[in-house]
XYZ file of C-alpha atoms in Angstrom:
439
model
C -3.306 -39.745 -1.705
C -1.123 -37.271 0.154
C 1.222 -38.524 2.821
C 4.426 -37.047 4.186
C 7.199 -39.529 4.862
C 8.150 -39.438 8.531
C 11.813 -39.530 9.537
C 12.360 -40.691 13.133
C 14.216 -38.344 15.506
C 14.389 -35.531 12.964
C 11.743 -32.819 12.966
C 12.285 -31.313 9.530
C 9.586 -28.752 10.256
C 12.058 -27.046 12.556
C 14.263 -26.438 9.539
C 11.713 -24.157 7.856
C 13.210 -20.737 7.332
C 11.156 -17.823 8.581
C 11.489 -15.351 5.732
C 8.753 -13.290 7.297
C 8.672 -10.158 5.181
C 5.101 -9.742 4.135
C 2.927 -8.370 1.460
C 0.053 -9.220 -0.732
C 2.115 -11.005 -3.367
C 5.283 -11.203 -5.371
C 3.312 -9.911 -8.320
C 2.834 -6.577 -6.623
C 6.356 -5.439 -7.391
C 6.689 -1.664 -7.262
C 9.642 0.629 -7.738
C 11.755 -1.083 -5.099
C 15.503 -0.891 -5.328
C 17.556 -4.082 -5.203
C 18.102 -5.405 -1.707
C 21.603 -5.712 -0.265
C 22.738 -8.900 1.480
C 24.093 -8.316 4.973
C 27.299 -10.388 5.256
C 27.004 -10.270 9.039
C 23.837 -12.356 8.897
C 25.185 -15.822 9.696
C 23.527 -18.619 11.612
C 26.242 -21.231 11.383
C 24.620 -24.561 10.573
C 21.064 -23.340 11.127
C 18.950 -20.933 9.025
C 18.583 -17.381 10.297
C 16.802 -14.174 9.257
C 18.240 -10.728 9.923
C 16.826 -8.584 11.441
C 14.328 -10.454 13.568
C 11.582 -7.879 12.874
C 10.961 -5.165 10.322
C 11.125 -1.541 11.513
C 7.884 0.360 11.933
C 6.533 2.631 9.216
C 4.461 5.823 9.091
C 1.441 6.559 6.926
C 2.384 8.825 4.034
C 6.156 8.417 4.435
C 8.163 6.455 1.877
C 9.422 3.193 3.361
C 12.232 0.921 2.192
C 13.816 -1.751 4.358
C 15.761 -4.903 3.500
C 16.281 -8.222 5.230
C 18.837 -10.999 4.724
C 18.367 -14.721 5.242
C 21.094 -17.345 5.587
C 20.209 -20.823 4.267
C 23.024 -23.314 4.983
C 22.989 -26.324 2.623
C 23.731 -28.743 5.476
C 21.602 -28.141 8.548
C 22.284 -29.549 11.995
C 19.114 -30.160 13.944
C 19.682 -28.454 17.333
C 17.474 -30.977 19.113
C 18.998 -34.243 17.918
C 22.358 -33.177 16.485
C 21.580 -35.028 13.259
C 22.260 -33.444 9.888
C 19.953 -33.094 6.917
C 20.336 -31.678 3.432
C 18.414 -28.442 2.988
C 17.252 -28.979 -0.601
C 14.886 -26.078 -1.206
C 12.692 -23.415 0.304
C 9.847 -21.817 -1.623
C 7.847 -18.870 -0.377
C 4.347 -19.858 -1.467
C 2.186 -17.003 -0.191
C 3.006 -13.744 1.544
C 0.048 -11.721 2.775
C -0.776 -9.066 5.295
C 1.266 -5.924 4.679
C -0.773 -2.710 4.676
C -1.870 -1.193 1.402
C 0.868 0.752 -0.337
C 3.785 -1.544 0.535
C 5.175 -4.210 -1.773
C 7.478 -7.168 -1.203
C 10.320 -8.077 -3.587
C 12.735 -10.991 -3.012
C 16.026 -11.004 -4.888
C 14.783 -14.179 -6.610
C 11.361 -13.143 -7.883
C 9.994 -16.689 -7.971
C 10.638 -17.054 -4.239
C 12.467 -20.347 -4.839
C 15.819 -20.954 -3.106
C 18.023 -24.053 -3.416
C 20.619 -24.006 -0.617
C 22.124 -27.339 -1.668
C 22.863 -25.778 -5.089
C 24.480 -22.620 -3.739
C 21.578 -20.369 -2.726
C 22.913 -20.088 0.805
C 22.106 -16.359 1.023
C 19.133 -14.334 -0.093
C 17.471 -11.033 0.664
C 14.232 -9.160 0.169
C 13.085 -5.550 0.261
C 9.793 -4.056 1.400
C 9.098 -0.634 -0.056
C 6.394 1.860 -0.890
C 4.262 4.429 0.894
C 1.871 2.862 3.432
C -1.693 4.138 3.197
C -3.230 2.567 6.294
C -2.206 2.619 9.924
C -2.469 0.024 12.655
C -1.016 -3.279 13.770
C -0.825 -6.012 11.166
C -0.068 -9.715 11.174
C 2.015 -10.571 8.136
C 1.215 -14.177 7.228
C 3.752 -16.268 5.342
C 3.535 -19.782 3.910
C 6.755 -21.594 2.936
C 7.392 -25.005 1.430
C 10.516 -26.723 2.745
C 12.088 -29.768 1.121
C 14.785 -31.532 3.161
C 16.467 -34.923 3.027
C 17.774 -37.222 5.749
C 18.904 -40.836 5.442
C 18.229 -40.608 1.703
C 14.549 -39.813 2.233
C 13.006 -36.496 1.160
C 10.174 -34.833 2.999
C 8.119 -31.817 1.959
C 6.315 -29.785 4.577
C 4.332 -26.556 4.572
C 4.758 -24.118 7.416
C 2.889 -20.945 8.375
C 4.424 -17.966 10.130
C 3.336 -14.518 11.263
C 5.340 -11.363 11.908
C 3.896 -8.258 13.590
C 4.296 -5.025 11.662
C 3.138 -1.575 12.784
C 2.320 1.494 10.714
C 1.981 4.674 12.760
C -0.175 7.727 12.152
C 2.006 10.767 11.374
C 2.334 13.572 13.888
C 1.422 16.796 12.123
C 0.994 20.366 13.313
C -2.725 20.105 12.656
C -3.794 16.812 14.235
C -7.386 17.304 13.075
C -6.497 17.017 9.398
C -4.107 14.283 8.320
C -5.916 13.711 5.059
C -5.394 16.716 2.764
C -3.540 19.996 2.245
C -4.709 23.317 0.821
C -2.851 26.310 -0.551
C -5.024 28.712 1.450
C -7.974 28.705 3.825
C -8.993 32.385 3.694
C -9.333 35.209 1.217
C -11.703 37.428 -0.702
C -14.572 36.148 -2.824
C -14.358 34.598 -5.340
C -11.831 32.386 -3.542
C -10.100 29.498 -5.304
C -8.734 26.833 -2.928
C -6.373 24.241 -4.408
C -6.788 20.944 -2.547
C -4.282 18.077 -2.421
C -5.143 14.654 -1.053
C -2.436 13.064 1.090
C -3.902 9.693 0.105
C -3.219 9.258 -3.586
C -2.969 6.371 -5.996
C -4.997 4.403 -8.533
C -6.833 2.462 -5.810
C -7.894 5.433 -3.662
C -11.460 6.760 -3.881
C -11.983 10.438 -2.997
C -15.155 12.197 -1.863
C -14.733 15.968 -1.391
C -17.427 18.144 0.200
C -16.748 21.866 -0.193
C -19.476 22.833 2.252
C -21.228 25.018 -0.324
C -23.275 22.353 -2.072
C -20.456 21.344 -4.397
C -17.787 18.653 -4.261
C -15.516 16.435 -6.314
C -14.209 12.885 -6.664
C -10.839 13.985 -8.060
C -7.705 13.617 -5.887
C -6.538 17.231 -6.374
C -9.500 19.492 -7.150
C -9.950 23.261 -6.879
C -12.815 24.414 -4.676
C -14.404 27.717 -5.717
C -16.254 29.893 -3.213
C -18.223 32.743 -4.750
C -19.957 34.091 -1.656
C -18.590 35.348 1.687
C -19.039 33.035 4.611
C -17.532 30.183 6.595
C -17.437 26.758 4.969
C -16.512 23.280 6.176
C -14.179 21.658 3.633
C -13.871 17.889 4.071
C -12.428 14.855 2.307
C -13.151 11.178 2.836
C -10.477 8.973 1.266
C -11.006 5.236 0.958
C -8.056 2.983 0.169
C -9.334 0.106 -1.965
C -7.677 -3.183 -2.865
C -8.857 -5.453 -5.652
C -9.012 -8.874 -4.033
C -9.960 -12.380 -5.086
C -12.568 -13.161 -2.444
C -13.849 -16.545 -3.661
C -12.791 -19.293 -6.086
C -14.767 -22.204 -7.523
C -13.216 -24.873 -9.790
C -14.466 -28.042 -11.469
C -12.150 -30.443 -13.325
C -13.609 -31.248 -16.747
C -10.673 -32.573 -18.790
C -8.222 -35.400 -18.201
C -4.540 -35.282 -17.342
C -4.562 -36.455 -13.757
C -5.140 -40.241 -14.057
C -1.944 -41.221 -15.859
C 0.412 -42.461 -13.129
C 0.512 -44.769 -10.121
C -0.639 -42.122 -7.631
C -3.931 -41.727 -9.454
C -5.176 -45.305 -9.021
C -6.000 -44.718 -5.357
C -8.781 -42.173 -5.744
C -9.792 -38.851 -7.206
C -7.381 -35.943 -7.785
C -5.975 -33.765 -5.008
C -6.575 -30.288 -6.381
C -4.626 -27.087 -5.931
C -3.757 -24.114 -8.124
C -0.933 -21.583 -8.444
C -1.743 -17.944 -9.235
C 0.905 -15.887 -11.058
C 1.177 -12.189 -11.838
C 3.490 -10.088 -14.020
C 6.541 -11.075 -11.945
C 5.742 -14.749 -11.433
C 3.886 -17.009 -8.957
C 2.624 -15.389 -5.779
C -0.218 -17.500 -4.382
C -0.653 -21.262 -3.964
C -4.051 -22.471 -2.843
C -4.710 -25.050 -0.151
C -5.075 -28.624 -1.428
C -8.520 -30.208 -1.603
C -8.008 -33.970 -1.427
C -9.795 -36.683 -3.373
C -12.191 -34.398 -5.235
C -13.064 -33.189 -8.731
C -14.047 -29.733 -7.456
C -12.754 -26.975 -5.206
C -14.653 -24.149 -3.533
C -12.801 -21.520 -1.500
C -14.374 -18.535 0.238
C -13.349 -15.697 2.545
C -10.180 -15.141 0.517
C -8.202 -11.894 0.531
C -5.720 -12.475 -2.292
C -4.689 -9.088 -3.692
C -4.927 -8.804 -7.482
C -3.237 -6.132 -9.611
C -5.827 -4.270 -11.637
C -5.309 -4.189 -15.428
C -2.390 -6.645 -15.177
C -2.432 -10.099 -16.785
C -2.635 -13.005 -14.331
C -2.351 -16.741 -14.979
C -3.646 -19.756 -13.072
C -2.068 -23.222 -13.331
C -4.192 -26.124 -12.106
C -2.592 -29.219 -10.539
C -3.238 -32.629 -9.038
C -0.800 -33.087 -6.161
C 1.044 -36.444 -6.304
C 3.605 -37.514 -3.720
C 5.374 -40.303 -5.610
C 5.406 -39.428 -9.297
C 5.206 -35.647 -9.223
C 2.248 -33.329 -9.590
C 0.039 -33.525 -12.688
C -0.605 -30.291 -14.583
C -4.301 -30.019 -15.400
C -4.135 -26.939 -17.612
C -3.926 -23.187 -17.317
C -6.027 -20.047 -17.766
C -5.178 -16.341 -18.059
C -7.219 -13.231 -17.297
C -6.688 -9.461 -17.147
C -8.937 -7.856 -14.511
C -10.484 -4.433 -14.900
C -12.157 -3.696 -11.595
C -14.414 -5.906 -9.553
C -16.283 -8.637 -11.415
C -17.061 -12.344 -11.480
C -14.727 -14.073 -13.938
C -15.805 -17.405 -15.510
C -13.039 -20.009 -15.802
C -13.123 -21.634 -19.223
C -11.494 -24.607 -20.958
C -10.630 -27.980 -19.431
C -11.177 -26.379 -16.045
C -14.412 -24.552 -15.386
C -15.656 -22.426 -12.559
C -15.621 -18.841 -11.398
C -13.500 -16.473 -9.367
C -14.884 -13.364 -7.710
C -12.920 -10.106 -7.670
C -14.107 -7.439 -5.235
C -13.037 -3.929 -4.306
C -12.310 -4.134 -0.589
C -11.946 -0.953 1.469
C -8.925 -1.468 3.706
C -8.742 2.076 5.105
C -11.222 4.959 5.344
C -10.148 8.353 6.675
C -11.824 11.759 6.865
C -10.242 15.196 7.267
C -11.800 18.630 7.698
C -10.746 22.291 7.585
C -12.597 25.617 7.817
C -12.530 27.991 4.846
C -13.224 31.682 5.544
C -14.346 33.736 2.548
C -14.360 37.527 3.019
C -16.418 40.143 1.267
C -14.462 42.474 -1.001
C -14.181 45.802 0.912
C -14.495 49.188 -0.777
C -11.381 50.036 -2.730
C -10.359 46.486 -3.457
C -12.714 46.356 -6.423
C -10.997 49.290 -8.143
C -12.515 52.152 -6.174
C -10.311 54.583 -4.311
C -9.931 53.656 -0.672
C -10.532 56.115 2.138
C -7.836 58.739 2.579
C -5.673 58.087 5.599
C -3.902 61.219 6.933
C -0.159 61.206 6.504
C -0.065 58.504 3.830
C 1.026 59.038 0.267
C -0.469 57.623 -2.887
C 0.894 54.258 -3.883
C 3.037 55.014 -6.969
C 2.326 51.676 -8.652
C -1.459 51.969 -8.691
C -2.314 55.619 -8.114
C -4.544 54.492 -5.267
C -4.082 55.398 -1.679
C -2.606 52.774 0.654
C -4.590 51.250 3.469
C -3.498 51.570 7.091
C -2.384 48.138 8.273
C -0.744 47.395 11.633
C 1.780 44.703 10.667
C 3.766 42.512 13.038
C 5.222 39.940 10.704
C 8.006 39.463 8.206
C 6.029 40.688 5.208
C 6.386 44.440 5.740
C 6.740 45.178 2.040
C 7.215 48.942 2.220
C 9.440 48.968 5.267
C 7.228 51.460 7.108
C 4.520 49.184 8.477
C 2.184 49.897 5.579
C 0.835 47.682 2.837
C -0.930 48.823 -0.305
C -4.073 47.162 -1.529
C -2.030 45.361 -4.186
C 0.343 44.149 -1.486
C -2.581 42.652 0.426
C -3.888 40.840 -2.632
C -0.424 39.518 -3.454
C 0.040 38.195 0.066
C -3.334 36.476 -0.015
C -2.390 34.746 -3.262
C 0.795 33.284 -1.744
C 0.083 30.331 0.491
C 3.104 30.740 2.747
C 2.248 34.395 3.375
C -1.367 33.629 4.065
C -0.363 30.914 6.535
C 2.261 33.042 8.286
C 0.656 36.445 8.386
C -2.846 36.846 7.030
C -4.637 34.867 9.706
C -7.644 37.140 10.025
C -8.850 40.060 7.961
C -11.663 42.364 9.008
C -13.132 45.489 7.509
C -13.231 48.493 9.804
C -14.127 51.977 8.564
C -12.788 51.254 5.080
C -9.529 50.057 6.582
C -8.071 46.570 6.511
C -6.330 45.324 9.603
C -4.102 42.258 9.605
C -4.013 40.412 12.892
C -0.992 38.078 12.988
């Protein structure tokens, strides 16, 4: 039943506008700010997108970039010189951005009508990317144009490369988590912070002492002296619709002239909280549809709606009904009503990273547990505690007493402060009841 009307000498497909700013869907709208139209983006009588490519991003760094597209209502075909009316452009599906980034056009539906004044538009990509690598952002647009009084609708597919880099940190072996300290006296409490955070990130901590956690920011407790390997594996998970099966049960499609030539031509439109964001391929002349190997990102715990259609070229598409669902994790959802079937939602791991650090736990030397430390000739009692100070050769900025000595309380205070422990207390050893700091 589907046929596109051909217009001699005019390739309307060339008029498709490449609004290639990708993400999983329009529904995945985050806290993006409004985009700003660049008035310098002007293509004359032909559509243009500015810039030609999105800037690169870095894992863990907030990203926000805008793009402007110019959609002239009257388009001159550069090959033939003929003019056509640019009636509409609709972004049907936008997929492929890494997890953590979202795409927001200034018209949330993705529908632009240049002939009615939508000659400019813009979009913003924002968020914090959680996976690195090279990506192919895939975009599907529907273009409706008219020449010689005849309209033609075409679907075009475009790709835009987009790179997310791994950050360059001082410790290249651990790009996954931070800690407030990595050494100290037992019992040692280490506060851990995952650099991969969010509702769709799964954490597996191994403290190296037989304990662990699945929380994003746990506290590891080490009760015994020793050296421990602290590690975190973070998996970035997306909830995706991976398969879709649909059978038409009710009527609604066989009521116009298009429908006398065969069975319905099925497709569906999936909408999220902000409107439509995915249009399926069309299955022609059939009462059923079965799609597999899908990767359509779904927002967990957000209401989604599916509209079912029979595509008609002459009289307009027939609406075959609708169905709403609110996902809560991966599951198989039965489609009910005039349309029956099932869609499968799966948790798909899109990035898995592991980081490791070494935790050194020291035994509490004599004197630090409340006993009097060994007397060091020439040193006075510490007035604040009544205990004798410990001889400490110091070569760093934390010389509390000004005479290259630290009291026991000073040592404990420094060990409790992460910046001091990082900068100065790199190694502590016990030697003849004396503590020596080796910067």
